[in-house]
Amino acid sequence: MNSANYPVLVLNQTYEPLNICQARRAVVLIYRGKAEVVENDSGSMHSANLVFPLPSVIRLAHLIKRPHIQKKLSRFEVFNRDHYTCQYCGKETHQLTLDHVIPRHRGGEHTWENVVSACPWCNRHKAGRTPEEAGMKLKHHPVPPHNNHFFDIPYQYLQSRNEWQKYLPQ
Ligand SMILES: [Zn+2]
């Protein structure tokens, strides 16, 4: 790979991972004082007669505020959040239903915190009851999905760089 295209992890001023850019762009940001090098790669980058150490992780000098746009609650987004896994029995399937943890007729709301993916069997078994009443335990406490696009980057790709790991959430 041409070292100018080499991927560089970009951290916010808070050290929170923001995105990935190409080494060429990272070097420009550093040169303009808009970012600092946090980790260097062992390689170097050549440009005309200049040689730069190849950055691997950079941190922005200024805080980037990202708009907090809440994803719209839909069947697709709930199944996606739950990785197409029934939140009661753990079965991975595309045959899923939306379950209100606290049933709607009992005052349960139609919110990210009260809807989960359930396979048809678990949904039928739970029926109009709460998980406690039905003796069913949720695999995860439901929360709104990440609205950070950083997490759209494939996991395997992020794992491929050793020096990135300490900056990435588990
Ligand atoms: Zn199930």
Tab-separated table of N, CA and C and ligand atoms in Angstrom:
chain	number	residue	atom	x	y	z
A	1	MET	N	0.852	-1.209	0.000
A	1	MET	CA	0.000	0.000	0.000
A	1	MET	C	0.879	1.248	0.000
A	2	ASN	N	0.529	2.208	-0.799
A	2	ASN	CA	1.208	3.495	-0.776
A	2	ASN	C	1.051	4.092	0.623
A	3	SER	N	2.142	4.483	1.246
A	3	SER	CA	2.068	4.923	2.647
A	3	SER	C	1.196	6.161	2.823
A	4	ALA	N	1.016	6.959	1.768
A	4	ALA	CA	0.155	8.144	1.870
A	4	ALA	C	-1.309	7.755	2.084
A	5	ASN	N	-1.671	6.538	1.685
A	5	ASN	CA	-3.048	6.062	1.839
A	5	ASN	C	-3.234	5.240	3.116
A	6	TYR	N	-2.187	5.108	3.852
A	6	TYR	CA	-2.205	4.296	5.061
A	6	TYR	C	-3.273	4.806	6.032
A	7	PRO	N	-4.082	3.915	6.655
A	7	PRO	CA	-5.133	4.397	7.560
A	7	PRO	C	-4.580	4.898	8.899
A	8	VAL	N	-5.120	6.020	9.328
A	8	VAL	CA	-4.703	6.634	10.592
A	8	VAL	C	-5.958	6.818	11.446
A	9	LEU	N	-5.855	6.441	12.700
A	9	LEU	CA	-6.973	6.598	13.636
A	9	LEU	C	-6.982	8.046	14.135
A	10	VAL	N	-8.146	8.705	14.010
A	10	VAL	CA	-8.283	10.100	14.438
A	10	VAL	C	-9.061	10.136	15.747
A	11	LEU	N	-8.445	10.735	16.778
A	11	LEU	CA	-9.115	10.871	18.074
A	11	LEU	C	-9.588	12.305	18.249
A	12	ASN	N	-10.692	12.442	18.942
A	12	ASN	CA	-11.164	13.769	19.314
A	12	ASN	C	-10.203	14.333	20.360
A	13	GLN	N	-10.362	15.587	20.706
A	13	GLN	CA	-9.514	16.204	21.725
A	13	GLN	C	-9.628	15.435	23.045
A	14	THR	N	-10.790	14.803	23.240
A	14	THR	CA	-11.067	14.035	24.459
A	14	THR	C	-10.488	12.623	24.402
A	15	TYR	N	-9.754	12.292	23.332
A	15	TYR	CA	-9.196	10.950	23.081
A	15	TYR	C	-10.259	9.927	22.680
A	16	GLU	N	-11.455	10.393	22.401
A	16	GLU	CA	-12.514	9.503	21.946
A	16	GLU	C	-12.297	9.254	20.455
A	17	PRO	N	-12.370	8.007	19.970
A	17	PRO	CA	-12.158	7.773	18.542
A	17	PRO	C	-13.252	8.431	17.699
A	18	LEU	N	-12.826	9.119	16.642
A	18	LEU	CA	-13.775	9.851	15.795
A	18	LEU	C	-13.950	9.184	14.444
A	19	ASN	N	-12.843	8.960	13.776
A	19	ASN	CA	-12.900	8.322	12.463
A	19	ASN	C	-11.514	7.858	12.039
A	20	ILE	N	-11.427	7.473	10.790
A	20	ILE	CA	-10.162	7.014	10.233
A	20	ILE	C	-9.895	7.848	9.003
A	21	CYS	N	-8.670	8.334	8.847
A	21	CYS	CA	-8.358	9.089	7.636
A	21	CYS	C	-7.097	8.509	7.013
A	22	GLN	N	-6.714	9.015	5.877
A	22	GLN	CA	-5.505	8.541	5.221
A	22	GLN	C	-4.316	9.327	5.772
A	23	ALA	N	-3.150	8.685	5.750
A	23	ALA	CA	-1.938	9.289	6.303
A	23	ALA	C	-1.668	10.665	5.672
A	24	ARG	N	-1.952	10.806	4.411
A	24	ARG	CA	-1.733	12.067	3.695
A	24	ARG	C	-2.491	13.200	4.394
A	25	ARG	N	-3.748	12.934	4.721
A	25	ARG	CA	-4.617	13.910	5.379
A	25	ARG	C	-4.122	14.174	6.811
A	26	ALA	N	-3.694	13.110	7.491
A	26	ALA	CA	-3.211	13.247	8.875
A	26	ALA	C	-1.980	14.149	8.915
A	27	VAL	N	-1.090	13.975	7.966
A	27	VAL	CA	0.144	14.774	7.935
A	27	VAL	C	-0.191	16.253	7.708
A	28	VAL	N	-1.185	16.519	6.875
A	28	VAL	CA	-1.608	17.903	6.632
A	28	VAL	C	-2.163	18.520	7.921
A	29	LEU	N	-2.982	17.751	8.639
A	29	LEU	CA	-3.567	18.240	9.896
A	29	LEU	C	-2.461	18.545	10.913
A	30	ILE	N	-1.470	17.690	10.977
A	30	ILE	CA	-0.358	17.883	11.932
A	30	ILE	C	0.448	19.117	11.520
A	31	TYR	N	0.747	19.204	10.238
A	31	TYR	CA	1.541	20.312	9.706
A	31	TYR	C	0.860	21.656	9.978
A	32	ARG	N	-0.475	21.676	9.915
A	32	ARG	CA	-1.226	22.917	10.147
A	32	ARG	C	-1.522	23.156	11.626
A	33	GLY	N	-1.034	22.295	12.480
A	33	GLY	CA	-1.249	22.449	13.921
A	33	GLY	C	-2.651	22.095	14.359
A	34	LYS	N	-3.398	21.390	13.526
A	34	LYS	CA	-4.778	21.022	13.864
A	34	LYS	C	-4.848	19.676	14.576
A	35	ALA	N	-3.718	18.980	14.610
A	35	ALA	CA	-3.685	17.675	15.275
A	35	ALA	C	-2.268	17.392	15.744
A	36	GLU	N	-2.159	16.475	16.709
A	36	GLU	CA	-0.838	16.044	17.175
A	36	GLU	C	-0.732	14.540	17.027
A	37	VAL	N	0.491	14.073	16.888
A	37	VAL	CA	0.722	12.639	16.761
A	37	VAL	C	0.659	12.011	18.143
A	38	VAL	N	-0.120	10.958	18.255
A	38	VAL	CA	-0.202	10.238	19.532
A	38	VAL	C	0.624	8.958	19.425
A	39	GLU	N	0.545	8.304	18.283
A	39	GLU	CA	1.341	7.098	18.041
A	39	GLU	C	1.883	7.167	16.623
A	40	ASN	N	3.135	6.841	16.488
A	40	ASN	CA	3.716	6.744	15.162
A	40	ASN	C	3.778	5.293	14.735
A	41	ASP	N	3.725	5.093	13.444
A	41	ASP	CA	3.940	3.773	12.896
A	41	ASP	C	5.452	3.635	12.688
A	42	SER	N	5.909	2.429	12.422
A	42	SER	CA	7.349	2.245	12.205
A	42	SER	C	7.777	2.794	10.839
A	43	GLY	N	6.816	2.932	9.917
A	43	GLY	CA	7.154	3.357	8.562
A	43	GLY	C	7.321	4.859	8.416
A	44	SER	N	7.602	5.287	7.212
A	44	SER	CA	7.704	6.716	6.937
A	44	SER	C	7.011	7.021	5.627
A	45	MET	N	6.786	8.308	5.415
A	45	MET	CA	6.042	8.762	4.257
A	45	MET	C	6.900	9.756	3.495
A	46	HIS	N	6.976	9.587	2.190
A	46	HIS	CA	7.825	10.464	1.390
A	46	HIS	C	6.964	11.400	0.574
A	47	SER	N	7.353	12.666	0.590
A	47	SER	CA	6.628	13.636	-0.206
A	47	SER	C	7.671	14.588	-0.766
A	48	ALA	N	7.804	14.638	-2.064
A	48	ALA	CA	8.854	15.419	-2.735
A	48	ALA	C	10.195	15.058	-2.097
A	49	ASN	N	10.841	16.032	-1.444
A	49	ASN	CA	12.142	15.730	-0.843
A	49	ASN	C	12.037	15.515	0.660
A	50	LEU	N	10.804	15.522	1.165
A	50	LEU	CA	10.621	15.409	2.609
A	50	LEU	C	10.259	13.978	3.006
A	51	VAL	N	10.680	13.626	4.194
A	51	VAL	CA	10.321	12.318	4.752
A	51	VAL	C	9.652	12.565	6.094
A	52	PHE	N	8.441	12.078	6.244
A	52	PHE	CA	7.710	12.216	7.509
A	52	PHE	C	7.620	10.852	8.183
A	53	PRO	N	7.703	10.819	9.510
A	53	PRO	CA	7.364	9.549	10.152
A	53	PRO	C	5.876	9.296	9.907
A	54	LEU	N	5.534	8.078	9.646
A	54	LEU	CA	4.144	7.739	9.333
A	54	LEU	C	3.306	7.715	10.617
A	55	PRO	N	2.293	8.593	10.727
A	55	PRO	CA	1.475	8.555	11.945
A	55	PRO	C	0.533	7.349	11.932
A	56	SER	N	0.180	6.890	13.121
A	56	SER	CA	-0.781	5.781	13.231
A	56	SER	C	-2.018	6.230	13.990
A	57	VAL	N	-1.816	7.088	15.004
A	57	VAL	CA	-2.930	7.652	15.769
A	57	VAL	C	-2.659	9.136	15.944
A	58	ILE	N	-3.655	9.970	15.637
A	58	ILE	CA	-3.514	11.411	15.861
A	58	ILE	C	-4.680	11.898	16.723
A	59	ARG	N	-4.456	13.037	17.366
A	59	ARG	CA	-5.486	13.615	18.228
A	59	ARG	C	-5.720	15.051	17.792
A	60	LEU	N	-6.978	15.412	17.601
A	60	LEU	CA	-7.309	16.758	17.144
A	60	LEU	C	-7.060	17.784	18.248
A	61	ALA	N	-6.617	18.964	17.843
A	61	ALA	CA	-6.307	20.028	18.806
A	61	ALA	C	-7.586	20.627	19.375
A	62	HIS	N	-8.661	20.584	18.595
A	62	HIS	CA	-9.928	21.170	19.040
A	62	HIS	C	-11.002	20.105	19.146
A	63	LEU	N	-11.923	20.367	20.040
A	63	LEU	CA	-13.014	19.423	20.261
A	63	LEU	C	-13.994	19.467	19.094
A	64	ILE	N	-14.304	18.323	18.551
A	64	ILE	CA	-15.329	18.225	17.506
A	64	ILE	C	-16.613	17.812	18.202
A	65	LYS	N	-17.634	18.636	18.067
A	65	LYS	CA	-18.932	18.297	18.657
A	65	LYS	C	-19.783	17.643	17.589
A	66	ARG	N	-20.228	16.450	17.908
A	66	ARG	CA	-21.069	15.760	16.938
A	66	ARG	C	-22.513	15.926	17.336
A	67	PRO	N	-23.353	16.132	16.356
A	67	PRO	CA	-24.769	16.264	16.704
A	67	PRO	C	-25.281	14.936	17.244
A	68	HIS	N	-26.058	15.004	18.276
A	68	HIS	CA	-26.642	13.786	18.828
A	68	HIS	C	-27.989	13.545	18.185
A	69	ILE	N	-27.940	12.860	17.079
A	69	ILE	CA	-29.185	12.554	16.371
A	69	ILE	C	-29.593	11.150	16.778
A	70	GLN	N	-30.698	11.065	17.444
A	70	GLN	CA	-31.176	9.772	17.892
A	70	GLN	C	-31.735	8.993	16.716
A	71	LYS	N	-31.306	7.747	16.594
A	71	LYS	CA	-31.864	6.908	15.531
A	71	LYS	C	-33.351	6.708	15.785
A	72	LYS	N	-34.085	6.675	14.682
A	72	LYS	CA	-35.522	6.510	14.784
A	72	LYS	C	-35.826	5.059	15.161
A	73	LEU	N	-36.717	4.909	16.099
A	73	LEU	CA	-37.083	3.570	16.563
A	73	LEU	C	-37.893	2.852	15.487
A	74	SER	N	-37.349	1.776	14.974
A	74	SER	CA	-38.060	0.975	13.973
A	74	SER	C	-37.691	-0.481	14.200
A	75	ARG	N	-38.471	-1.376	13.628
A	75	ARG	CA	-38.180	-2.808	13.763
A	75	ARG	C	-36.760	-3.086	13.301
A	76	PHE	N	-36.410	-2.575	12.132
A	76	PHE	CA	-35.093	-2.820	11.567
A	76	PHE	C	-33.980	-2.372	12.523
A	77	GLU	N	-34.119	-1.169	13.079
A	77	GLU	CA	-33.071	-0.641	13.957
A	77	GLU	C	-32.983	-1.415	15.274
A	78	VAL	N	-34.121	-1.892	15.757
A	78	VAL	CA	-34.097	-2.672	17.002
A	78	VAL	C	-33.413	-4.018	16.745
A	79	PHE	N	-33.781	-4.698	15.648
A	79	PHE	CA	-33.163	-5.989	15.319
A	79	PHE	C	-31.660	-5.806	15.115
A	80	ASN	N	-31.314	-4.710	14.463
A	80	ASN	CA	-29.913	-4.404	14.197
A	80	ASN	C	-29.159	-4.175	15.510
A	81	ARG	N	-29.748	-3.388	16.397
A	81	ARG	CA	-29.119	-3.127	17.697
A	81	ARG	C	-28.876	-4.438	18.436
A	82	ASP	N	-29.857	-5.338	18.350
A	82	ASP	CA	-29.772	-6.607	19.077
A	82	ASP	C	-29.027	-7.685	18.286
A	83	HIS	N	-28.370	-7.297	17.198
A	83	HIS	CA	-27.612	-8.230	16.352
A	83	HIS	C	-28.462	-9.436	15.943
A	84	TYR	N	-29.715	-9.172	15.631
A	84	TYR	CA	-30.633	-10.224	15.172
A	84	TYR	C	-30.619	-11.428	16.123
A	85	THR	N	-30.640	-11.119	17.402
A	85	THR	CA	-30.627	-12.163	18.421
A	85	THR	C	-31.816	-11.965	19.348
A	86	CYS	N	-32.544	-13.050	19.601
A	86	CYS	CA	-33.655	-12.989	20.556
A	86	CYS	C	-33.065	-12.627	21.915
A	87	GLN	N	-33.587	-11.590	22.529
A	87	GLN	CA	-33.021	-11.107	23.786
A	87	GLN	C	-33.438	-11.945	24.988
A	88	TYR	N	-34.258	-12.976	24.753
A	88	TYR	CA	-34.638	-13.854	25.857
A	88	TYR	C	-33.892	-15.181	25.790
A	89	CYS	N	-33.922	-15.845	24.630
A	89	CYS	CA	-33.279	-17.168	24.567
A	89	CYS	C	-31.910	-17.103	23.889
A	90	GLY	N	-31.576	-15.978	23.273
A	90	GLY	CA	-30.250	-15.834	22.671
A	90	GLY	C	-30.139	-16.418	21.275
A	91	LYS	N	-31.250	-16.886	20.707
A	91	LYS	CA	-31.218	-17.479	19.369
A	91	LYS	C	-30.994	-16.396	18.318
A	92	GLU	N	-30.066	-16.671	17.380
A	92	GLU	CA	-29.807	-15.738	16.302
A	92	GLU	C	-30.713	-16.105	15.138
A	93	THR	N	-31.546	-15.171	14.714
A	93	THR	CA	-32.518	-15.477	13.663
A	93	THR	C	-33.015	-14.186	13.015
A	94	HIS	N	-33.492	-14.308	11.779
A	94	HIS	CA	-34.109	-13.156	11.129
A	94	HIS	C	-35.627	-13.185	11.313
A	95	GLN	N	-36.105	-14.267	11.958
A	95	GLN	CA	-37.538	-14.374	12.261
A	95	GLN	C	-37.748	-13.787	13.636
A	96	LEU	N	-37.914	-12.490	13.686
A	96	LEU	CA	-38.021	-11.827	14.983
A	96	LEU	C	-39.284	-10.993	15.078
A	97	THR	N	-39.662	-10.745	16.313
A	97	THR	CA	-40.793	-9.863	16.584
A	97	THR	C	-40.296	-8.801	17.552
A	98	LEU	N	-41.049	-7.712	17.642
A	98	LEU	CA	-40.726	-6.664	18.620
A	98	LEU	C	-41.467	-6.995	19.905
A	99	ASP	N	-40.755	-6.986	21.003
A	99	ASP	CA	-41.405	-7.237	22.287
A	99	ASP	C	-41.275	-6.006	23.169
A	100	HIS	N	-42.390	-5.614	23.782
A	100	HIS	CA	-42.341	-4.553	24.784
A	100	HIS	C	-42.061	-5.213	26.127
A	101	VAL	N	-40.922	-4.909	26.722
A	101	VAL	CA	-40.486	-5.566	27.960
A	101	VAL	C	-41.582	-5.421	29.014
A	102	ILE	N	-41.956	-4.188	29.328
A	102	ILE	CA	-43.158	-3.941	30.132
A	102	ILE	C	-44.273	-3.789	29.101
A	103	PRO	N	-45.255	-4.694	29.098
A	103	PRO	CA	-46.294	-4.644	28.056
A	103	PRO	C	-46.977	-3.277	27.986
A	104	ARG	N	-47.366	-2.920	26.784
A	104	ARG	CA	-47.982	-1.603	26.572
A	104	ARG	C	-49.231	-1.414	27.422
A	105	HIS	N	-50.047	-2.486	27.550
A	105	HIS	CA	-51.291	-2.340	28.318
A	105	HIS	C	-51.005	-2.207	29.815
A	106	ARG	N	-49.721	-2.382	30.191
A	106	ARG	CA	-49.343	-2.201	31.593
A	106	ARG	C	-48.579	-0.884	31.764
A	107	GLY	N	-48.626	-0.063	30.736
A	107	GLY	CA	-47.983	1.250	30.814
A	107	GLY	C	-46.577	1.293	30.237
A	108	GLY	N	-46.131	0.183	29.643
A	108	GLY	CA	-44.802	0.162	29.021
A	108	GLY	C	-44.763	1.085	27.814
A	109	GLU	N	-43.658	1.809	27.668
A	109	GLU	CA	-43.577	2.781	26.569
A	109	GLU	C	-42.925	2.168	25.335
A	110	HIS	N	-43.186	2.817	24.208
A	110	HIS	CA	-42.578	2.403	22.947
A	110	HIS	C	-41.272	3.192	22.801
A	111	THR	N	-40.266	2.814	23.581
A	111	THR	CA	-38.972	3.515	23.587
A	111	THR	C	-37.856	2.482	23.461
A	112	TRP	N	-36.652	2.979	23.134
A	112	TRP	CA	-35.484	2.103	22.989
A	112	TRP	C	-35.248	1.268	24.242
A	113	GLU	N	-35.594	1.834	25.397
A	113	GLU	CA	-35.333	1.149	26.671
A	113	GLU	C	-36.386	0.099	26.994
A	114	ASN	N	-37.478	0.077	26.209
A	114	ASN	CA	-38.550	-0.882	26.526
A	114	ASN	C	-38.907	-1.806	25.370
A	115	VAL	N	-38.130	-1.763	24.278
A	115	VAL	CA	-38.399	-2.714	23.188
A	115	VAL	C	-37.157	-3.563	22.938
A	116	VAL	N	-37.406	-4.830	22.711
A	116	VAL	CA	-36.308	-5.760	22.394
A	116	VAL	C	-36.751	-6.706	21.286
A	117	SER	N	-35.777	-7.362	20.672
A	117	SER	CA	-36.060	-8.386	19.673
A	117	SER	C	-36.378	-9.685	20.399
A	118	ALA	N	-37.439	-10.342	19.954
A	118	ALA	CA	-37.788	-11.636	20.543
A	118	ALA	C	-38.180	-12.588	19.433
A	119	CYS	N	-37.781	-13.850	19.561
A	119	CYS	CA	-38.182	-14.847	18.566
A	119	CYS	C	-39.670	-15.125	18.792
A	120	PRO	N	-40.378	-15.634	17.782
A	120	PRO	CA	-41.829	-15.832	17.937
A	120	PRO	C	-42.158	-16.717	19.137
A	121	TRP	N	-41.311	-17.730	19.397
A	121	TRP	CA	-41.575	-18.639	20.516
A	121	TRP	C	-41.547	-17.881	21.849
A	122	CYS	N	-40.473	-17.089	22.074
A	122	CYS	CA	-40.345	-16.352	23.336
A	122	CYS	C	-41.459	-15.312	23.466
A	123	ASN	N	-41.809	-14.680	22.343
A	123	ASN	CA	-42.853	-13.656	22.385
A	123	ASN	C	-44.186	-14.277	22.810
A	124	ARG	N	-44.485	-15.464	22.238
A	124	ARG	CA	-45.736	-16.152	22.587
A	124	ARG	C	-45.717	-16.584	24.045
A	125	HIS	N	-44.566	-17.090	24.470
A	125	HIS	CA	-44.444	-17.599	25.837
A	125	HIS	C	-44.589	-16.467	26.866
A	126	LYS	N	-43.996	-15.315	26.545
A	126	LYS	CA	-44.039	-14.181	27.477
A	126	LYS	C	-45.442	-13.587	27.508
A	127	ALA	N	-46.068	-13.557	26.340
A	127	ALA	CA	-47.427	-13.016	26.180
A	127	ALA	C	-47.532	-11.631	26.816
A	128	GLY	N	-48.580	-11.381	27.585
A	128	GLY	CA	-48.793	-10.036	28.122
A	128	GLY	C	-48.147	-9.817	29.475
A	129	ARG	N	-47.090	-10.586	29.780
A	129	ARG	CA	-46.495	-10.494	31.116
A	129	ARG	C	-45.172	-9.742	31.110
A	130	THR	N	-44.717	-9.364	32.279
A	130	THR	CA	-43.374	-8.773	32.403
A	130	THR	C	-42.398	-9.948	32.422
A	131	PRO	N	-41.095	-9.700	32.164
A	131	PRO	CA	-40.117	-10.808	32.190
A	131	PRO	C	-40.127	-11.538	33.533
A	132	GLU	N	-40.260	-10.804	34.620
A	132	GLU	CA	-40.264	-11.426	35.956
A	132	GLU	C	-41.450	-12.385	36.076
A	133	GLU	N	-42.625	-11.911	35.686
A	133	GLU	CA	-43.823	-12.749	35.784
A	133	GLU	C	-43.694	-14.003	34.927
A	134	ALA	N	-43.033	-13.850	33.765
A	134	ALA	CA	-42.909	-14.979	32.848
A	134	ALA	C	-41.699	-15.849	33.196
A	135	GLY	N	-40.906	-15.406	34.159
A	135	GLY	CA	-39.694	-16.150	34.525
A	135	GLY	C	-38.661	-16.134	33.416
A	136	MET	N	-38.621	-15.032	32.654
A	136	MET	CA	-37.668	-14.906	31.538
A	136	MET	C	-36.694	-13.787	31.863
A	137	LYS	N	-35.429	-14.012	31.477
A	137	LYS	CA	-34.411	-13.023	31.805
A	137	LYS	C	-33.871	-12.410	30.508
A	138	LEU	N	-33.736	-11.085	30.487
A	138	LEU	CA	-33.192	-10.405	29.312
A	138	LEU	C	-31.675	-10.621	29.234
A	139	LYS	N	-31.190	-10.831	28.017
A	139	LYS	CA	-29.741	-11.009	27.804
A	139	LYS	C	-29.002	-9.696	28.052
A	140	HIS	N	-29.597	-8.602	27.606
A	140	HIS	CA	-28.982	-7.278	27.783
A	140	HIS	C	-30.056	-6.288	28.168
A	141	HIS	N	-29.674	-5.316	28.959
A	141	HIS	CA	-30.592	-4.238	29.278
A	141	HIS	C	-30.704	-3.357	28.033
A	142	PRO	N	-31.918	-3.155	27.486
A	142	PRO	CA	-32.013	-2.415	26.225
A	142	PRO	C	-31.683	-0.927	26.384
A	143	VAL	N	-30.863	-0.419	25.473
A	143	VAL	CA	-30.475	1.002	25.473
A	143	VAL	C	-30.562	1.525	24.039
A	144	PRO	N	-30.608	2.841	23.856
A	144	PRO	CA	-30.596	3.375	22.490
A	144	PRO	C	-29.305	2.965	21.789
A	145	PRO	N	-29.342	2.763	20.453
A	145	PRO	CA	-28.127	2.330	19.752
A	145	PRO	C	-27.107	3.459	19.685
A	146	HIS	N	-25.863	3.093	19.422
A	146	HIS	CA	-24.804	4.092	19.218
A	146	HIS	C	-25.216	5.040	18.107
A	147	ASN	N	-25.023	6.319	18.318
A	147	ASN	CA	-25.257	7.222	17.193
A	147	ASN	C	-23.927	7.743	16.685
A	148	ASN	N	-22.853	7.061	17.090
A	148	ASN	CA	-21.515	7.426	16.657
A	148	ASN	C	-21.186	6.591	15.418
A	149	HIS	N	-20.999	7.251	14.300
A	149	HIS	CA	-20.754	6.519	13.055
A	149	HIS	C	-19.426	5.790	13.074
A	150	PHE	N	-18.586	6.138	14.050
A	150	PHE	CA	-17.314	5.432	14.167
A	150	PHE	C	-17.553	3.930	14.269
A	151	PHE	N	-18.644	3.562	14.931
A	151	PHE	CA	-18.909	2.147	15.161
A	151	PHE	C	-19.471	1.450	13.926
A	152	ASP	N	-19.661	2.176	12.840
A	152	ASP	CA	-20.047	1.540	11.580
A	152	ASP	C	-18.822	0.941	10.890
A	153	ILE	N	-17.627	1.297	11.365
A	153	ILE	CA	-16.401	0.754	10.783
A	153	ILE	C	-16.306	-0.715	11.186
A	154	PRO	N	-16.038	-1.607	10.196
A	154	PRO	CA	-16.023	-3.033	10.540
A	154	PRO	C	-15.039	-3.333	11.676
A	155	TYR	N	-15.501	-4.129	12.595
A	155	TYR	CA	-14.766	-4.509	13.786
A	155	TYR	C	-13.401	-5.125	13.453
A	156	GLN	N	-13.388	-6.015	12.460
A	156	GLN	CA	-12.141	-6.711	12.099
A	156	GLN	C	-11.092	-5.711	11.643
A	157	TYR	N	-11.567	-4.676	10.971
A	157	TYR	CA	-10.661	-3.663	10.456
A	157	TYR	C	-10.005	-2.914	11.614
A	158	LEU	N	-10.792	-2.581	12.624
A	158	LEU	CA	-10.269	-1.860	13.787
A	158	LEU	C	-9.309	-2.737	14.585
A	159	GLN	N	-9.569	-4.033	14.569
A	159	GLN	CA	-8.724	-4.969	15.328
A	159	GLN	C	-7.370	-5.188	14.674
A	160	SER	N	-7.273	-4.810	13.387
A	160	SER	CA	-6.067	-5.153	12.635
A	160	SER	C	-4.848	-4.325	13.041
A	161	ARG	N	-5.048	-3.254	13.788
A	161	ARG	CA	-3.905	-2.412	14.153
A	161	ARG	C	-3.681	-2.463	15.657
A	162	ASN	N	-2.551	-3.011	16.040
A	162	ASN	CA	-2.220	-3.174	17.457
A	162	ASN	C	-2.188	-1.866	18.227
A	163	GLU	N	-1.547	-0.864	17.647
A	163	GLU	CA	-1.344	0.385	18.398
A	163	GLU	C	-2.638	1.198	18.529
A	164	TRP	N	-3.717	0.740	17.887
A	164	TRP	CA	-5.009	1.430	18.023
A	164	TRP	C	-5.785	0.944	19.242
A	165	GLN	N	-5.486	-0.265	19.668
A	165	GLN	CA	-6.379	-0.949	20.615
A	165	GLN	C	-6.660	-0.179	21.901
A	166	LYS	N	-5.620	0.460	22.455
A	166	LYS	CA	-5.868	1.119	23.740
A	166	LYS	C	-6.757	2.352	23.609
A	167	TYR	N	-7.009	2.818	22.372
A	167	TYR	CA	-7.870	3.992	22.173
A	167	TYR	C	-9.303	3.606	21.818
A	168	LEU	N	-9.517	2.314	21.600
A	168	LEU	CA	-10.851	1.875	21.187
A	168	LEU	C	-11.622	1.342	22.380
A	169	PRO	N	-12.923	1.625	22.426
A	169	PRO	CA	-13.705	1.035	23.512
A	169	PRO	C	-13.778	-0.482	23.314
A	170	GLN	N	-13.972	-1.185	24.372
A	170	GLN	CA	-13.991	-2.668	24.297
A	170	GLN	C	-15.135	-3.158	23.446
B	1	ZN	ZN	-36.297	-16.563	21.924
